[in-house]
Coordinates of C-alpha atoms in Angstrom, one line a residue:
X10 CA 80.3 92.3 109.7
X11 CA 80.9 95.8 111.3
X12 CA 84.4 95.4 112.6
X13 CA 87.1 97.2 110.7
X14 CA 89.7 95.4 108.6
X15 CA 93.4 96.4 108.4
X16 CA 95.6 95.0 105.7
X17 CA 99.4 94.9 105.7
X18 CA 100.8 93.4 102.5
X19 CA 99.3 95.9 100.1
X20 CA 101.6 97.1 97.3
X21 CA 102.3 100.3 95.4
X22 CA 105.0 101.9 93.3
X23 CA 106.5 105.3 93.5
X24 CA 107.8 106.8 90.3
X25 CA 111.4 106.5 91.4
X26 CA 111.2 102.8 92.2
X27 CA 109.1 101.9 89.2
X28 CA 111.4 103.8 86.8
X29 CA 114.4 101.9 88.2
X30 CA 113.0 98.6 87.0
X31 CA 114.1 97.1 83.7
X32 CA 111.5 96.4 81.0
X33 CA 111.5 92.6 81.7
X34 CA 110.3 93.2 85.3
X35 CA 107.6 95.6 84.1
X36 CA 106.4 93.1 81.5
X37 CA 106.3 90.5 84.2
X38 CA 104.0 92.7 86.3
X39 CA 101.7 93.1 83.3
X40 CA 100.8 89.4 83.6
X41 CA 98.4 90.5 86.4
X42 CA 95.6 92.4 84.5
X43 CA 95.3 96.0 85.8
X44 CA 98.1 95.6 88.2
X45 CA 100.3 98.4 87.0
X46 CA 97.4 100.9 87.0
X47 CA 96.6 99.9 90.6
X48 CA 100.3 99.8 91.7
X49 CA 100.8 103.4 90.6
X50 CA 97.7 104.7 92.3
X51 CA 97.5 105.9 95.9
X52 CA 94.2 107.8 95.5
X53 CA 90.7 107.4 94.3
X54 CA 91.0 104.0 92.7
X55 CA 92.8 102.5 95.7
X56 CA 90.3 104.0 98.2
X57 CA 87.3 102.8 96.1
X58 CA 88.7 99.2 96.0
X59 CA 89.4 99.3 99.7
X60 CA 85.7 100.2 100.2
X61 CA 84.7 97.2 98.1
X62 CA 86.6 94.9 100.5
X63 CA 85.6 96.8 103.7
X64 CA 89.2 97.7 104.3
X65 CA 89.4 100.5 106.8
X66 CA 93.2 101.0 106.9
X67 CA 95.8 99.9 104.4
X68 CA 99.5 99.7 105.2
X69 CA 101.1 100.6 101.9
X70 CA 104.4 99.2 100.8
X71 CA 106.6 99.0 97.7
X72 CA 106.6 95.6 96.0
X73 CA 110.3 96.2 95.3
X74 CA 112.8 94.2 93.4
X75 CA 116.2 94.5 91.8
X76 CA 117.8 96.0 94.9
X77 CA 116.8 99.7 94.6
X78 CA 119.6 102.1 95.6
X79 CA 119.6 104.2 98.7
X80 CA 118.7 107.3 96.6
X81 CA 115.8 105.5 94.9
X82 CA 114.5 104.2 98.2
X83 CA 114.7 107.6 99.7
X84 CA 112.8 109.2 96.9
X85 CA 110.2 106.4 96.9
X86 CA 109.6 106.7 100.7
X87 CA 109.3 110.5 100.3
X88 CA 106.6 110.1 97.6
X89 CA 104.7 107.6 99.7
X90 CA 104.7 110.0 102.7
X91 CA 103.4 112.7 100.4
X92 CA 100.6 110.4 99.1
X93 CA 99.6 109.5 102.6
X94 CA 99.5 113.2 103.7
X95 CA 97.6 114.3 100.6
X96 CA 94.1 114.6 102.2
X97 CA 92.3 113.9 105.4
X98 CA 91.0 110.6 104.0
X99 CA 94.4 109.3 102.8
X100 CA 96.1 110.3 106.1
X101 CA 93.5 108.4 108.1
X102 CA 93.2 105.3 105.8
X103 CA 96.8 104.9 104.7
X104 CA 100.0 104.2 106.6
X105 CA 103.4 103.3 105.3
X106 CA 106.0 100.6 105.3
X107 CA 109.4 101.8 104.1
X108 CA 111.3 100.4 101.1
X109 CA 115.0 99.8 102.0
X110 CA 118.2 99.4 100.1
X111 CA 118.9 95.8 101.4
X112 CA 122.1 95.4 99.4
X113 CA 123.6 98.0 101.8
X114 CA 122.7 97.1 105.4
X115 CA 124.0 100.4 106.9
X116 CA 122.1 102.5 104.4
X117 CA 119.0 100.3 105.0
X118 CA 119.3 101.0 108.8
X119 CA 119.6 104.8 108.2
X120 CA 116.7 104.9 105.8
X121 CA 114.5 102.9 108.2
X122 CA 115.3 105.3 111.0
X123 CA 114.6 108.3 108.7
X124 CA 111.3 106.8 107.4
X125 CA 110.1 106.0 111.0
X126 CA 111.2 109.2 112.7
X127 CA 110.7 111.8 109.9
X128 CA 108.0 110.3 107.7
X129 CA 106.0 108.5 110.4
X130 CA 106.2 105.1 108.8
X131 CA 105.4 102.0 110.9
X132 CA 108.1 99.6 109.8
X133 CA 109.5 98.3 106.5
X134 CA 108.5 95.7 103.9
X135 CA 111.5 94.3 101.9
X136 CA 112.2 91.6 99.4
X137 CA 113.7 89.0 101.6
X138 CA 116.7 88.3 99.3
X139 CA 119.2 90.6 97.7
X140 CA 120.8 90.1 94.3
X141 CA 124.3 89.8 95.7
X142 CA 126.1 87.0 97.5
X143 CA 123.8 84.2 98.6
X144 CA 121.0 86.8 98.8
X145 CA 120.1 86.0 102.4
X146 CA 120.4 88.4 105.4
X147 CA 121.6 86.4 108.3
X148 CA 125.2 87.6 108.0
X149 CA 126.7 89.8 110.7
X150 CA 126.7 92.7 108.3
X151 CA 122.9 92.9 108.7
X152 CA 123.1 93.3 112.5
X153 CA 123.0 97.1 112.0
X154 CA 119.6 96.8 110.4
X155 CA 118.1 94.3 112.9
X156 CA 119.5 96.4 115.8
X157 CA 117.9 99.6 114.4
X158 CA 114.5 97.8 113.9
X159 CA 114.7 96.6 117.5
X160 CA 115.6 100.0 118.8
X161 CA 112.8 101.6 116.9
X162 CA 110.4 98.9 117.9
X163 CA 109.1 98.5 114.4
X164 CA 108.7 95.2 112.4
X165 CA 110.4 94.2 109.2
X166 CA 108.1 92.3 106.8
X167 CA 110.0 89.8 104.7
X168 CA 108.4 89.6 101.3
X169 CA 109.0 86.9 98.7
X170 CA 111.4 87.6 95.9
X171 CA 112.1 86.2 92.5
X172 CA 114.9 83.6 92.0
X173 CA 117.7 84.7 89.7
X174 CA 117.7 83.3 86.2
X175 CA 120.5 80.9 87.2
X176 CA 118.4 79.6 90.1
X177 CA 115.4 79.2 87.8
X178 CA 117.4 77.1 85.4
X179 CA 119.1 75.0 88.1
X180 CA 116.1 74.4 90.3
X181 CA 112.9 74.9 88.4
X182 CA 113.3 74.4 84.7
X183 CA 112.3 70.9 83.5
X184 CA 110.2 68.9 81.1
X185 CA 107.5 71.6 81.0
X186 CA 107.0 75.1 79.8
X187 CA 109.0 78.2 81.0
X188 CA 105.7 79.5 82.3
X189 CA 105.3 76.4 84.5
X190 CA 108.9 76.8 85.7
X191 CA 108.2 80.4 86.6
X192 CA 105.1 79.5 88.4
X193 CA 106.7 76.7 90.5
X194 CA 109.7 79.0 91.2
X195 CA 107.4 81.9 92.1
X196 CA 104.0 82.3 93.5
X197 CA 102.9 78.6 93.5
X198 CA 105.6 77.3 95.9
X199 CA 109.2 78.5 95.9
X200 CA 108.4 82.1 96.9
X201 CA 106.9 80.9 100.1
X202 CA 109.2 78.0 101.1
X203 CA 112.2 80.3 100.5
X204 CA 110.9 83.0 102.9
X205 CA 110.4 80.2 105.5
X206 CA 113.9 79.0 104.8
X207 CA 115.2 82.6 105.4
X208 CA 113.6 82.7 108.8
X209 CA 115.3 79.5 109.7
X210 CA 118.6 80.9 108.6
X211 CA 118.1 83.9 110.9
X212 CA 117.3 81.6 113.7
X213 CA 120.3 79.3 113.1
X214 CA 122.6 82.4 112.9
X215 CA 121.5 83.6 116.3
X216 CA 119.9 86.8 115.0
X217 CA 117.0 86.4 117.5
X218 CA 119.4 85.8 120.3
X219 CA 121.3 89.0 119.6
X220 CA 118.1 90.9 119.1
X221 CA 115.5 89.3 121.3
X222 CA 112.8 91.9 120.7
X223 CA 113.2 91.9 116.9
X224 CA 109.8 91.8 115.1
X225 CA 109.5 89.9 111.8
X226 CA 106.3 89.6 109.8
X227 CA 105.9 86.9 107.1
X228 CA 102.9 86.6 104.8
X229 CA 100.9 83.9 103.0
X230 CA 99.9 82.1 106.1
X231 CA 103.4 81.9 107.5
X232 CA 105.4 81.0 104.4
X233 CA 105.2 77.2 105.1
X234 CA 106.5 77.4 108.7
X235 CA 103.2 76.6 110.5
X236 CA 102.8 73.3 108.5
X237 CA 106.3 72.2 109.2
X238 CA 106.5 73.5 112.8
X239 CA 106.5 70.1 114.6
X240 CA 109.3 69.0 112.3
X241 CA 111.3 72.2 112.9
X242 CA 110.8 71.8 116.7
X243 CA 112.1 68.2 116.5
X244 CA 115.2 69.2 114.6
X245 CA 116.1 72.7 116.0
X246 CA 118.6 71.3 118.5
X247 CA 120.8 70.3 115.6
X248 CA 121.3 73.9 114.5
X249 CA 123.9 74.6 117.2
X250 CA 123.8 76.7 120.3
X251 CA 120.9 79.1 120.4
X252 CA 119.5 80.9 123.4
X253 CA 115.9 79.9 122.8
X254 CA 114.1 77.1 121.0
X255 CA 112.5 77.9 117.7
X256 CA 109.1 77.5 119.3
X257 CA 110.0 80.4 121.6
X258 CA 111.2 82.6 118.7
X259 CA 108.0 81.7 116.7
X260 CA 105.8 82.7 119.6
X261 CA 107.7 85.9 120.5
X262 CA 109.3 87.3 117.3
X263 CA 107.3 86.1 114.3
X264 CA 103.9 87.5 113.1
X265 CA 102.1 85.9 110.2
X266 CA 99.5 87.4 107.8
X267 CA 96.8 85.8 105.7
X268 CA 97.8 87.5 102.5
X269 CA 96.7 85.9 99.2
X270 CA 95.7 82.5 100.6
X271 CA 91.9 82.0 100.6
X272 CA 91.2 78.7 102.3
X273 CA 90.1 77.7 105.8
X274 CA 92.2 74.5 105.8
X275 CA 95.5 76.1 106.5
X276 CA 93.8 78.4 109.0
X277 CA 92.8 75.4 111.0
X278 CA 96.5 74.4 111.3
X279 CA 97.6 77.9 112.2
X280 CA 95.0 78.2 114.9
X281 CA 96.3 75.0 116.5
X282 CA 99.9 76.1 116.7
X283 CA 100.2 79.9 116.4
X284 CA 99.4 82.5 119.0
X285 CA 96.2 84.2 118.1
X286 CA 97.7 87.6 118.8
X287 CA 100.4 87.0 116.1
X288 CA 97.9 86.4 113.3
X289 CA 97.0 89.3 111.0
X290 CA 94.6 89.8 108.2
X291 CA 96.0 90.9 104.9
X292 CA 95.1 90.8 101.2
X293 CA 98.2 91.2 98.9
X294 CA 96.5 93.9 96.8
X295 CA 96.5 94.3 93.8
X296 CA 97.7 90.8 93.0
X297 CA 94.6 89.6 94.9
X298 CA 91.6 91.9 95.2
X299 CA 90.1 93.2 98.4
X300 CA 86.7 91.6 97.7
X301 CA 88.2 88.1 97.6
X302 CA 89.8 88.7 101.0
X303 CA 86.4 89.9 102.4
X304 CA 84.7 86.8 101.1
X305 CA 87.3 84.7 102.9
X306 CA 87.0 86.6 106.1
X307 CA 83.2 86.2 106.0
X308 CA 83.7 82.4 105.4
X309 CA 86.0 82.4 108.5
X310 CA 83.4 84.2 110.5
X311 CA 80.7 81.7 109.6
X312 CA 82.9 78.7 110.2
X313 CA 82.7 78.9 113.9
X314 CA 86.5 78.4 114.3
X315 CA 86.9 81.7 116.2
X316 CA 85.1 83.7 118.8
X317 CA 84.0 87.2 118.0
X318 CA 86.9 88.4 120.2
X319 CA 89.5 86.4 118.3
X320 CA 88.0 87.5 114.9
X321 CA 88.5 91.1 116.0
X322 CA 92.1 90.4 116.9
X323 CA 92.9 89.0 113.5
X324 CA 90.8 91.7 111.7
X325 CA 92.4 94.7 113.2
X326 CA 93.3 94.7 116.9
X327 CA 96.6 92.7 116.5
X328 CA 97.7 95.1 113.9
X329 CA 96.8 98.1 116.0
X330 CA 99.0 96.8 118.8
X331 CA 101.9 95.7 116.6
X332 CA 102.2 98.9 114.5
X333 CA 100.7 101.5 116.8
X334 CA 98.0 102.4 114.3
X335 CA 94.3 103.0 114.7
X336 CA 91.6 101.8 112.3
X337 CA 89.2 104.6 111.4
X338 CA 85.9 104.6 113.1
X339 CA 83.3 102.8 111.0
X340 CA 80.2 104.6 109.8

């Protein structure tokens, strides 16, 4: 396989953002062996492990939580820009998604503009929920952020976020261990269904009507939406007056990545109901390793599900078009 690979949900921590976390969150990250070492590295280790997975270009983002302040986000984005610019290799093999202070929509819009115009970032990746109110971002106060993203023509990647302790107890605790509750409420299921839920809230609130060119990326094979798409289409008329059907919004405003899901079964569904130019390869490094993603892509290549042209679209061409980046030339 000689085509380049670009990955979009690949995480890192600046000193400012990592230092803002409480000890409980840091201990939670330690559950993934070696994750903290990798999350704090934007140099030799990261590049070496990109090579192991044949990743040509990595779009680096903070895996943020706990609503970092505007000051912390600014410092974090500045450090990421410095890491990208550190050498010729990093500047050609790394690009950046901004971390944003999502608790403060106006500050988030300003930081997005600064990160794109001054630092050269290609969008933002944010925890899809904040820790205040109901946590979702369909309210009118977030129009300033969606408007800015549309004006800048850059995507916002909605990343899963942890439920609050109260949500864990109400919805996920049961006749099983706290570890089981955390798994169900996190990476096994709830993370993904809740991001899909958030996209439906944005649709029902008319966000995509107000901002028809808004670009939203969601990971993990579409965060449940592709598998419920027929059901959503059947019910979307019940959500009130919207300018477009959900199918139109899904085709025009939503991009999905393959991050962290390594099976051909969901891919078969996605290929049946999702535009090929809205599907993007990703890994979810360092919570999944680049080699595992490469193994999956090679399985996809051998499966015969896709033509060579369509494999190239998913591997790198769709990302180049969406983000305005260029994969480095392969040796």
